[in-house]
């Protein structure tokens, strides 16, 4: 885990076009619910099933492949940390 | 000599008491006696001191007490003196009660807690829910302590999809309060922060004092981003803990609370995938069954093709016979017509001894003897040839 020191302004606020984990996961839950409810035509059911399987794969891949991203913002008091702040528990 | 009414004197005493700064905001130490709990929930008791001194006290039902009050308890109370005019009783209206021996810091803490509570900062209804899948989490803590290390480790193990941002701040000493307040403000200015963890490891009440600071409490309250506080150990409840949206017993517990667990998520994804497979299999089986039913019905209502084939064969045979019969009739008719036609041919007539006479000049067929004169040249066509001749004489026959 490598920490990157950044300026506050450097932090990006926009996400890429790819689905986020949250989006993929909630879509997966939605798709499973829709298929479980039934009432879909065979074509729709098959398409829904395929979408669900792909989303599940995507979610698992996201969880497996990611490395924790760590950054550090600059503050005025950061260098005034006393040794006493280091707790031993 | 002026004579006053009871009401006037009673009111005069009340005014005097209420104008006295000390009597309106004081801490008094004594022993609980004559304890009486009214049905309304208010508690009436006396506070006894040395030399047979005693003060009447009332504690309204909304006042929080650390432990149930018993006769003989040595306590320190905070409140104001008032006079209950209908009975002329002098009494202290108690708003804080603490067991004796509690230090001044603790008493100050209790006072601040009551103040913030009265302002609504501790209302459970203003606590916000944390997002299930946080994308960016800021941790305000010391960059050198084990707290940051523990939170990083837990985040990496549980939910590496998160982006962790350290906002370093002293968490003890004079610089802690401005550091934490600055940290909260800076983090609130960053885009898309889902949760703030304000954390510090264990310590004494004095060590954790910055987290009982009123301005820190107000900064937490003002944060647009939900704040999870994790200060000291489970038993150390600070003002910051009370104001935060969520209180975690320790920094590690805060991390466990904020980051969803990868293993459980993978388990859940597998379960969802299994549900998908079961669901589609059930639907396919059901459709196959439906298809089989339709097939069975079709099989039942299918016409007997063998019978039809025999019928078709018979019809074909009949048709062919009829066709051949008609053909023969027509062949015979054609033959007869051919013979009739041949009998009408000019060649056939010539063969029988007739001749065709044509004038040599115009090539006209001579049909009447009057068309000829003696000396005319003519051309005569007979069977197998033509010859030219001259008319010697013409005889009309009636």
Short mmCIF file of C-alpha atoms in Angstrom, two decimals:
data_model
loop_
_atom_site.label_atom_id
_atom_site.label_comp_id
_atom_site.label_asym_id
_atom_site.label_seq_id
_atom_site.Cartn_x
_atom_site.Cartn_y
_atom_site.Cartn_z
CA UNK A 1 0.00 0.00 0.00
CA UNK A 2 1.62 3.16 -1.18
CA UNK A 3 0.45 6.52 0.01
CA UNK A 4 0.32 9.37 -2.46
CA UNK A 5 0.40 12.88 -1.13
CA UNK A 6 -1.88 15.15 -3.13
CA UNK A 7 -3.13 18.67 -3.24
CA UNK A 8 -6.83 18.92 -2.43
CA UNK A 9 -7.50 20.35 -5.87
CA UNK A 10 -5.93 17.34 -7.56
CA UNK A 11 -8.55 14.95 -6.32
CA UNK A 12 -10.85 14.07 -9.14
CA UNK A 13 -14.54 14.13 -8.56
CA UNK A 14 -15.72 12.49 -11.71
CA UNK A 15 -15.94 8.78 -12.22
CA UNK A 16 -15.30 6.99 -15.49
CA UNK A 17 -18.04 5.63 -17.74
CA UNK A 18 -17.56 2.13 -16.41
CA UNK A 19 -20.04 0.80 -13.91
CA UNK A 20 -19.02 1.25 -10.31
CA UNK A 21 -19.14 -1.75 -8.01
CA UNK A 22 -22.21 -0.33 -6.31
CA UNK A 23 -24.01 0.13 -9.63
CA UNK A 24 -23.06 -3.33 -10.87
CA UNK A 25 -24.01 -4.98 -7.59
CA UNK A 26 -27.38 -3.29 -7.25
CA UNK A 27 -28.12 -3.99 -10.93
CA UNK A 28 -27.26 -7.64 -10.28
CA UNK A 29 -29.69 -7.79 -7.36
CA UNK A 30 -32.35 -6.12 -9.51
CA UNK A 31 -31.80 -8.55 -12.40
CA UNK A 32 -32.00 -11.59 -10.10
CA UNK A 33 -35.21 -10.28 -8.58
CA UNK A 34 -36.72 -9.69 -12.02
CA UNK A 35 -35.85 -13.20 -13.19
CA UNK A 36 -37.14 -14.74 -9.95
CA UNK A 37 -40.45 -12.93 -10.28
CA UNK A 38 -41.00 -14.69 -13.60
CA UNK A 39 -43.46 -13.54 -16.24
CA UNK A 40 -40.74 -12.77 -18.79
CA UNK A 41 -40.77 -14.13 -22.30
CA UNK A 42 -38.17 -16.80 -22.95
CA UNK A 43 -36.00 -14.34 -24.91
CA UNK A 44 -36.21 -11.70 -22.17
CA UNK A 45 -35.54 -14.31 -19.49
CA UNK A 46 -32.47 -15.57 -21.34
CA UNK A 47 -31.19 -12.02 -21.89
CA UNK A 48 -31.79 -11.16 -18.22
CA UNK A 49 -29.99 -14.32 -17.16
CA UNK A 50 -27.01 -13.50 -19.36
CA UNK A 51 -26.87 -9.95 -18.05
CA UNK A 52 -26.95 -11.25 -14.47
CA UNK A 53 -24.17 -13.74 -15.04
CA UNK A 54 -22.02 -11.04 -16.66
CA UNK A 55 -22.71 -8.60 -13.81
CA UNK A 56 -21.82 -11.26 -11.23
CA UNK A 57 -18.58 -11.90 -13.07
CA UNK A 58 -17.84 -8.18 -13.25
CA UNK A 59 -18.51 -7.71 -9.50
CA UNK A 60 -16.26 -10.64 -8.56
CA UNK A 61 -13.52 -9.38 -10.85
CA UNK A 62 -13.74 -5.91 -9.36
CA UNK A 63 -13.41 -7.30 -5.85
CA UNK A 64 -10.54 -9.56 -6.79
CA UNK A 65 -8.45 -7.27 -8.94
CA UNK A 66 -8.46 -4.03 -7.01
CA UNK A 67 -5.67 -2.69 -4.91
CA UNK A 68 -6.51 -0.20 -2.19
CA UNK A 69 -5.96 3.37 -3.36
CA UNK A 70 -4.55 5.60 -0.66
CA UNK A 71 -3.93 9.31 -0.71
CA UNK A 72 -3.11 11.94 1.83
CA UNK A 73 -4.23 15.54 1.91
CA UNK A 74 -2.12 18.38 3.22
CA UNK A 75 -3.14 20.04 6.43
CA UNK A 76 -1.56 22.86 8.43
CA UNK A 77 -1.35 20.90 11.65
CA UNK A 78 -0.09 17.61 10.26
CA UNK A 79 3.55 18.31 11.13
CA UNK A 80 2.69 19.19 14.69
CA UNK A 81 1.95 15.70 15.77
CA UNK A 82 3.46 14.90 19.09
CA UNK A 83 5.08 11.61 19.96
CA UNK A 84 2.39 11.24 22.61
CA UNK A 85 -0.13 10.78 19.81
CA UNK A 86 1.32 7.39 19.09
CA UNK A 87 -0.86 5.07 21.03
CA UNK A 88 0.35 1.63 21.81
CA UNK A 89 -2.89 -0.34 21.84
CA UNK B 1 -45.59 50.66 59.03
CA UNK B 2 -46.43 48.97 55.81
CA UNK B 3 -48.13 45.60 55.74
CA UNK B 4 -47.41 43.31 52.75
CA UNK B 5 -49.34 40.42 51.38
CA UNK B 6 -47.83 36.90 51.44
CA UNK B 7 -47.83 36.96 47.71
CA UNK B 8 -45.82 40.20 47.59
CA UNK B 9 -43.14 38.88 49.97
CA UNK B 10 -43.03 35.49 48.25
CA UNK B 11 -42.55 37.22 44.90
CA UNK B 12 -39.91 39.51 46.37
CA UNK B 13 -37.89 36.53 47.64
CA UNK B 14 -38.27 34.80 44.25
CA UNK B 15 -36.98 37.92 42.44
CA UNK B 16 -34.03 38.23 44.82
CA UNK B 17 -33.06 34.62 44.28
CA UNK B 18 -33.40 34.79 40.52
CA UNK B 19 -31.19 37.86 40.32
CA UNK B 20 -28.37 36.14 42.19
CA UNK B 21 -25.79 34.85 39.68
CA UNK B 22 -24.40 32.18 42.00
CA UNK B 23 -27.79 30.80 43.02
CA UNK B 24 -28.78 30.45 39.36
CA UNK B 25 -25.74 28.38 38.28
CA UNK B 26 -24.09 26.40 41.02
CA UNK B 27 -22.59 23.04 41.88
CA UNK B 28 -23.53 21.69 45.34
CA UNK B 29 -22.16 18.61 47.06
CA UNK B 30 -24.20 16.61 49.62
CA UNK B 31 -25.95 13.38 50.53
CA UNK B 32 -29.31 12.26 49.18
CA UNK B 33 -32.18 11.96 51.72
CA UNK B 34 -36.02 11.88 51.71
CA UNK B 35 -36.10 10.48 48.22
CA UNK B 36 -39.54 10.49 46.62
CA UNK B 37 -40.41 9.58 43.07
CA UNK B 38 -43.65 11.17 41.95
CA UNK B 39 -45.96 9.42 39.50
CA UNK B 40 -45.23 12.21 37.03
CA UNK B 41 -41.63 10.96 36.83
CA UNK B 42 -40.17 13.90 38.73
CA UNK B 43 -37.87 13.06 41.64
CA UNK B 44 -38.01 15.00 44.91
CA UNK B 45 -35.20 14.62 47.41
CA UNK B 46 -33.25 16.52 49.99
CA UNK B 47 -29.55 17.20 49.87
CA UNK B 48 -28.05 16.95 53.32
CA UNK B 49 -24.87 18.64 54.46
CA UNK B 50 -22.92 18.90 57.70
CA UNK B 51 -24.22 20.63 60.84
CA UNK B 52 -27.83 19.56 60.25
CA UNK B 53 -28.10 21.61 57.07
CA UNK B 54 -30.46 20.57 54.31
CA UNK B 55 -31.69 21.80 50.89
CA UNK B 56 -34.80 20.57 49.07
CA UNK B 57 -34.23 19.48 45.50
CA UNK B 58 -36.42 18.57 42.55
CA UNK B 59 -35.18 16.77 39.44
CA UNK B 60 -37.62 16.78 36.56
CA UNK B 61 -38.13 13.57 34.68
CA UNK B 62 -36.18 14.62 31.59
CA UNK B 63 -32.94 15.05 33.54
CA UNK B 64 -30.46 12.33 32.83
CA UNK B 65 -28.85 10.52 35.75
CA UNK B 66 -25.85 8.25 35.37
CA UNK B 67 -27.18 5.73 37.92
CA UNK B 68 -30.44 5.26 39.85
CA UNK B 69 -30.55 7.60 42.81
CA UNK B 70 -30.57 6.03 46.29
CA UNK B 71 -30.91 7.52 49.77
CA UNK B 72 -27.47 8.03 51.23
CA UNK B 73 -25.74 8.57 47.86
CA UNK B 74 -23.01 11.19 47.98
CA UNK B 75 -23.62 13.39 44.97
CA UNK B 76 -22.66 16.62 43.28
CA UNK B 77 -25.58 18.44 41.72
CA UNK B 78 -25.83 21.35 39.34
CA UNK B 79 -28.87 23.60 39.21
CA UNK B 80 -30.54 26.80 40.30
CA UNK B 81 -32.39 27.86 43.42
CA UNK B 82 -36.06 28.67 43.11
CA UNK B 83 -39.02 29.20 45.42
CA UNK B 84 -42.17 27.16 45.04
CA UNK B 85 -44.69 29.84 45.91
CA UNK B 86 -47.80 27.69 46.71
CA UNK B 87 -45.89 26.11 49.60
CA UNK B 88 -43.20 28.69 50.26
CA UNK B 89 -40.62 25.95 49.76
CA UNK B 90 -37.12 26.91 48.77
CA UNK B 91 -35.75 24.27 46.37
CA UNK B 92 -33.00 23.57 43.91
CA UNK B 93 -34.09 22.66 40.43
CA UNK B 94 -31.44 20.09 39.49
CA UNK B 95 -30.29 19.69 35.90
CA UNK B 96 -27.14 17.61 36.42
CA UNK B 97 -26.49 15.00 39.04
CA UNK B 98 -23.22 13.11 39.37
CA UNK B 99 -21.82 10.75 41.98
CA UNK B 100 -19.37 12.52 44.29
CA UNK B 101 -15.75 12.08 43.35
CA UNK B 102 -16.32 12.86 39.71
CA UNK B 103 -13.67 15.29 38.62
CA UNK B 104 -14.28 18.78 37.28
CA UNK B 105 -13.63 17.66 33.69
CA UNK B 106 -16.42 15.14 33.92
CA UNK B 107 -18.76 17.73 35.37
CA UNK B 108 -17.89 20.19 32.61
CA UNK B 109 -18.49 17.43 30.09
CA UNK B 110 -21.93 16.79 31.50
CA UNK B 111 -22.73 20.47 31.31
CA UNK B 112 -21.71 20.61 27.61
CA UNK B 113 -23.67 17.47 26.86
CA UNK B 114 -26.80 19.04 28.32
CA UNK B 115 -26.24 22.23 26.39
CA UNK B 116 -25.82 20.44 23.06
CA UNK B 117 -28.77 18.22 23.81
CA UNK B 118 -30.95 21.25 24.49
CA UNK B 119 -29.89 22.66 21.09
CA UNK B 120 -30.86 19.42 19.39
CA UNK B 121 -27.33 18.42 18.29
CA UNK B 122 -27.69 14.96 19.77
CA UNK B 123 -31.07 14.20 18.25
CA UNK B 124 -31.20 10.60 17.00
CA UNK B 125 -33.33 11.76 14.06
CA UNK B 126 -30.45 13.78 12.59
CA UNK B 127 -28.13 10.77 12.43
CA UNK B 128 -27.49 9.85 8.81
CA UNK B 129 -27.17 6.36 7.38
CA UNK B 130 -23.82 5.33 5.97
CA UNK B 131 -23.60 4.28 2.31
CA UNK B 132 -23.31 0.52 1.90
CA UNK B 133 -20.54 0.77 -0.70
CA UNK B 134 -18.46 3.85 0.07
CA UNK B 135 -16.24 4.98 -2.79
CA UNK B 136 -14.13 7.54 -0.96
CA UNK B 137 -13.55 7.53 2.79
CA UNK B 138 -11.52 10.16 4.63
CA UNK B 139 -9.85 9.34 7.89
CA UNK B 140 -9.04 12.20 10.24
CA UNK B 141 -6.44 10.93 12.64
CA UNK B 142 -2.78 11.04 13.50
CA UNK B 143 -0.63 9.85 10.61
CA UNK B 144 1.84 8.24 13.02
CA UNK B 145 -0.48 6.23 15.26
CA UNK B 146 -1.56 2.62 14.91
CA UNK B 147 -5.11 3.81 14.19
CA UNK B 148 -4.31 4.79 10.59
CA UNK B 149 -2.39 1.56 10.05
CA UNK B 150 -5.27 -0.53 11.41
CA UNK B 151 -7.89 1.23 9.30
CA UNK B 152 -5.73 0.83 6.16
CA UNK B 153 -5.20 -2.86 6.85
CA UNK B 154 -8.88 -3.52 7.46
CA UNK B 155 -9.92 -1.54 4.36
CA UNK B 156 -7.45 -3.47 2.18
CA UNK B 157 -8.71 -6.79 3.54
CA UNK B 158 -12.41 -6.05 3.54
CA UNK B 159 -13.10 -3.66 0.67
CA UNK B 160 -10.14 -2.68 -1.54
CA UNK B 161 -12.50 -0.88 -3.95
CA UNK B 162 -12.59 2.06 -1.59
CA UNK B 163 -10.31 5.05 -1.95
CA UNK B 164 -8.86 5.93 1.42
CA UNK B 165 -7.81 9.50 2.11
CA UNK B 166 -5.79 10.38 5.17
CA UNK B 167 -6.37 13.78 6.61
CA UNK B 168 -3.59 13.98 9.18
CA UNK B 169 -4.35 15.84 12.37
CA UNK B 170 -2.99 15.85 15.91
CA UNK B 171 -5.47 14.02 18.12
CA UNK B 172 -4.07 15.20 21.43
CA UNK B 173 -2.67 18.41 22.82
CA UNK B 174 -3.33 22.04 22.05
CA UNK B 175 -3.22 21.64 18.26
CA UNK B 176 -5.74 18.80 18.20
CA UNK B 177 -8.86 20.98 18.32
CA UNK B 178 -7.86 23.31 15.44
CA UNK B 179 -6.39 20.32 13.57
CA UNK B 180 -9.62 18.32 13.74
CA UNK B 181 -11.74 21.35 12.85
CA UNK B 182 -9.52 22.15 9.85
CA UNK B 183 -9.58 18.49 8.82
CA UNK B 184 -13.38 18.35 8.89
CA UNK B 185 -13.60 21.54 6.83
CA UNK B 186 -11.03 20.35 4.26
CA UNK B 187 -12.61 16.94 3.87
CA UNK B 188 -16.00 18.55 3.40
CA UNK B 189 -14.53 20.52 0.50
CA UNK B 190 -13.26 17.42 -1.27
CA UNK B 191 -15.50 15.99 -3.97
CA UNK B 192 -17.52 12.85 -3.45
CA UNK B 193 -16.45 11.85 0.04
CA UNK B 194 -18.94 9.30 1.34
CA UNK B 195 -17.85 8.91 4.95
CA UNK B 196 -15.48 10.57 7.41
CA UNK B 197 -13.88 8.47 10.13
CA UNK B 198 -12.71 10.57 13.06
CA UNK B 199 -10.52 8.28 15.08
CA UNK B 200 -8.10 8.09 17.95
CA UNK B 201 -6.72 5.25 20.07
CA UNK B 202 -7.37 4.83 23.78
CA UNK B 203 -6.21 7.26 26.47
CA UNK B 204 -7.15 9.01 29.68
CA UNK B 205 -10.02 11.47 29.93
CA UNK B 206 -7.44 14.27 29.61
CA UNK B 207 -5.87 12.63 26.53
CA UNK B 208 -9.25 12.43 24.81
CA UNK B 209 -10.25 15.91 25.89
CA UNK B 210 -10.09 17.46 22.43
CA UNK B 211 -12.99 15.25 21.43
CA UNK B 212 -15.08 16.83 24.19
CA UNK B 213 -14.48 20.29 22.84
CA UNK B 214 -17.56 22.27 21.95
CA UNK B 215 -16.16 23.64 18.67
CA UNK B 216 -15.18 20.11 17.57
CA UNK B 217 -18.72 18.99 18.35
CA UNK B 218 -20.14 21.84 16.29
CA UNK B 219 -17.76 21.10 13.38
CA UNK B 220 -18.91 17.47 13.38
CA UNK B 221 -22.51 18.63 13.48
CA UNK B 222 -21.89 20.97 10.54
CA UNK B 223 -20.28 18.25 8.38
CA UNK B 224 -22.19 17.54 5.16
CA UNK B 225 -20.55 14.13 5.03
CA UNK B 226 -21.63 11.54 7.63
CA UNK B 227 -19.10 11.21 10.44
CA UNK B 228 -18.20 7.96 12.17
CA UNK B 229 -16.44 8.59 15.45
CA UNK B 230 -14.12 6.04 16.98
CA UNK B 231 -12.42 7.53 19.96
CA UNK B 232 -10.61 5.54 22.61
CA UNK B 233 -12.18 2.38 23.90
CA UNK B 234 -15.77 1.32 24.22
CA UNK B 235 -16.13 2.83 27.69
CA UNK B 236 -14.88 6.27 26.64
CA UNK B 237 -17.87 8.13 25.36
CA UNK B 238 -16.92 11.60 24.19
CA UNK B 239 -19.07 14.51 23.05
CA UNK B 240 -17.76 13.88 19.53
CA UNK B 241 -19.20 10.35 19.76
CA UNK B 242 -22.57 11.74 20.76
CA UNK B 243 -22.72 14.27 17.91
CA UNK B 244 -21.43 11.92 15.18
CA UNK B 245 -23.80 10.07 12.91
CA UNK B 246 -22.42 6.74 14.02
CA UNK B 247 -20.29 5.88 17.03
CA UNK B 248 -17.92 2.96 16.76
CA UNK B 249 -16.46 1.50 19.93
CA UNK B 250 -12.89 1.49 18.54
CA UNK B 251 -11.12 2.63 15.34
CA UNK B 252 -10.98 -0.98 14.10
CA UNK B 253 -14.70 -1.33 14.79
CA UNK B 254 -15.26 1.85 12.76
CA UNK B 255 -13.41 0.33 9.81
CA UNK B 256 -15.41 -2.90 10.09
CA UNK B 257 -18.55 -0.83 10.14
CA UNK B 258 -17.71 1.44 7.21
CA UNK B 259 -16.20 -1.09 4.79
CA UNK B 260 -18.39 -3.92 3.56
CA UNK B 261 -16.77 -7.33 3.81
CA UNK B 262 -15.35 -8.66 0.55
CA UNK B 263 -15.77 -12.32 1.56
CA UNK B 264 -19.45 -11.81 2.40
CA UNK B 265 -19.92 -9.92 -0.86
CA UNK B 266 -18.33 -12.70 -2.91
CA UNK B 267 -20.57 -15.15 -1.05
CA UNK B 268 -23.59 -13.00 -1.84
CA UNK B 269 -22.61 -12.69 -5.53
CA UNK B 270 -22.24 -16.47 -5.76
CA UNK B 271 -25.64 -16.88 -4.15
CA UNK B 272 -27.19 -14.44 -6.62
CA UNK B 273 -25.57 -16.32 -9.50
CA UNK B 274 -26.93 -19.61 -8.15
CA UNK B 275 -30.37 -18.03 -7.93
CA UNK B 276 -30.03 -16.91 -11.56
CA UNK B 277 -29.13 -20.43 -12.69
CA UNK B 278 -31.93 -22.06 -10.68
CA UNK B 279 -34.39 -19.51 -11.92
CA UNK B 280 -33.54 -19.86 -15.61
CA UNK B 281 -33.43 -23.68 -15.31
CA UNK B 282 -36.89 -23.72 -13.75
CA UNK B 283 -38.24 -21.51 -16.48
CA UNK B 284 -36.64 -23.62 -19.22
CA UNK B 285 -38.01 -26.80 -17.66
CA UNK B 286 -41.43 -25.27 -17.43
CA UNK B 287 -41.30 -24.16 -21.09
CA UNK B 288 -40.09 -27.63 -22.12
CA UNK B 289 -43.03 -29.16 -20.28
CA UNK B 290 -45.40 -26.76 -22.01
CA UNK B 291 -43.86 -27.66 -25.36
CA UNK B 292 -44.25 -31.38 -24.64
CA UNK B 293 -47.92 -30.84 -23.76
CA UNK B 294 -48.53 -29.04 -27.05
CA UNK B 295 -46.73 -31.84 -28.89
CA UNK B 296 -48.91 -34.43 -27.19
CA UNK B 297 -52.03 -32.52 -28.22
CA UNK B 298 -50.78 -32.24 -31.81
CA UNK B 299 -50.04 -35.95 -31.83
CA UNK B 300 -53.55 -36.71 -30.66
CA UNK B 301 -55.28 -34.56 -33.28
CA UNK B 302 -52.97 -35.51 -36.20
CA UNK B 303 -55.07 -36.90 -39.19
CA UNK B 304 -54.34 -40.52 -40.39
CA UNK B 305 -52.00 -39.87 -43.30
CA UNK B 306 -52.01 -43.53 -44.48
CA UNK B 307 -55.70 -43.32 -45.23
CA UNK B 308 -55.23 -40.08 -47.04
CA UNK B 309 -52.35 -41.53 -49.06
CA UNK B 310 -54.49 -44.43 -50.21
CA UNK B 311 -57.26 -42.00 -51.13
CA UNK B 312 -54.78 -39.89 -53.07
CA UNK B 313 -53.44 -42.98 -54.88
CA UNK B 314 -56.95 -44.03 -55.86
CA UNK B 315 -57.80 -40.58 -57.08
CA UNK B 316 -54.58 -40.44 -59.07
CA UNK B 317 -55.32 -43.78 -60.67
CA UNK B 318 -58.85 -42.72 -61.61
CA UNK B 319 -57.55 -39.44 -62.97
CA UNK B 320 -54.91 -41.17 -65.06
CA UNK B 321 -57.41 -43.66 -66.51
CA UNK B 322 -59.80 -40.87 -67.34
CA UNK B 323 -57.04 -38.90 -68.97
CA UNK B 324 -55.92 -41.82 -71.11
CA UNK B 325 -59.48 -42.53 -72.17
CA UNK B 326 -60.00 -38.95 -73.25
CA UNK B 327 -56.70 -38.98 -75.07
CA UNK B 328 -57.70 -42.01 -77.11
CA UNK B 329 -61.02 -40.45 -78.07
CA UNK B 330 -59.23 -37.37 -79.24
CA UNK B 331 -56.64 -39.36 -81.13
CA UNK B 332 -59.41 -41.19 -83.03
CA UNK B 333 -61.19 -37.93 -83.76
CA UNK B 334 -57.97 -36.41 -85.00
CA UNK B 335 -57.32 -39.36 -87.31
CA UNK B 336 -60.77 -39.07 -88.88
CA UNK B 337 -60.40 -35.34 -89.34
CA UNK B 338 -57.04 -35.88 -90.99
CA UNK B 339 -58.62 -38.27 -93.50
CA UNK B 340 -61.40 -35.81 -94.27
CA UNK B 341 -58.90 -33.08 -94.78
CA UNK B 342 -56.79 -35.18 -97.14
CA UNK B 343 -59.88 -35.94 -99.29
CA UNK B 344 -60.40 -32.24 -99.73
CA UNK B 345 -56.83 -31.56 -100.96
CA UNK B 346 -56.49 -30.29 -104.62
CA UNK B 347 -53.73 -32.84 -105.28
CA UNK B 348 -56.11 -35.61 -104.43
CA UNK B 349 -58.63 -34.15 -106.94
CA UNK B 350 -55.95 -33.90 -109.71
CA UNK B 351 -55.04 -37.51 -109.00
CA UNK B 352 -58.64 -38.44 -109.64
CA UNK B 353 -58.32 -36.95 -113.22
CA UNK B 354 -59.37 -33.33 -112.83
CA UNK B 355 -57.16 -30.43 -114.08
CA UNK B 356 -56.72 -26.79 -113.14
CA UNK B 357 -56.79 -24.35 -116.11
CA UNK B 358 -55.21 -20.92 -115.74
CA UNK B 359 -54.97 -18.09 -118.25
CA UNK B 360 -51.36 -17.57 -119.31
CA UNK B 361 -51.69 -13.79 -119.26
CA UNK B 362 -53.14 -13.08 -115.89
CA UNK B 363 -52.56 -16.43 -114.08
CA UNK B 364 -56.31 -16.50 -113.22
CA UNK B 365 -58.01 -19.83 -112.65
CA UNK B 366 -60.58 -20.42 -115.33
CA UNK B 367 -63.80 -21.42 -113.65
CA UNK B 368 -66.24 -20.77 -116.61
CA UNK B 369 -65.92 -21.57 -120.39
CA UNK B 370 -67.10 -18.03 -121.20
CA UNK B 371 -63.79 -16.73 -119.81
CA UNK B 372 -61.96 -18.40 -122.78
CA UNK B 373 -61.73 -17.46 -126.42
CA UNK B 374 -60.34 -19.36 -129.36
CA UNK B 375 -56.59 -18.76 -129.59
CA UNK B 376 -56.09 -18.02 -125.84
CA UNK B 377 -52.93 -19.53 -124.35
CA UNK B 378 -53.59 -21.46 -121.23
CA UNK B 379 -51.65 -23.39 -118.59
CA UNK B 380 -53.10 -26.72 -117.41
CA UNK B 381 -52.09 -28.34 -114.13
CA UNK B 382 -52.70 -32.10 -113.86
CA UNK B 383 -51.43 -34.80 -111.50
CA UNK B 384 -47.60 -34.77 -111.50
CA UNK B 385 -47.14 -31.82 -113.93
CA UNK B 386 -48.09 -28.70 -115.89
CA UNK B 387 -48.41 -28.13 -119.63
CA UNK B 388 -49.22 -25.14 -121.85
CA UNK B 389 -51.94 -25.24 -124.54
CA UNK B 390 -53.91 -23.12 -126.97
CA UNK B 391 -57.72 -22.98 -127.14
CA UNK B 392 -58.90 -24.33 -130.47
CA UNK B 393 -62.55 -23.79 -129.91
CA UNK B 394 -64.98 -22.90 -127.10
CA UNK B 395 -68.29 -24.60 -126.64
CA UNK B 396 -70.67 -23.48 -124.02
CA UNK B 397 -72.57 -26.16 -122.21
CA UNK B 398 -75.79 -25.30 -120.40
#
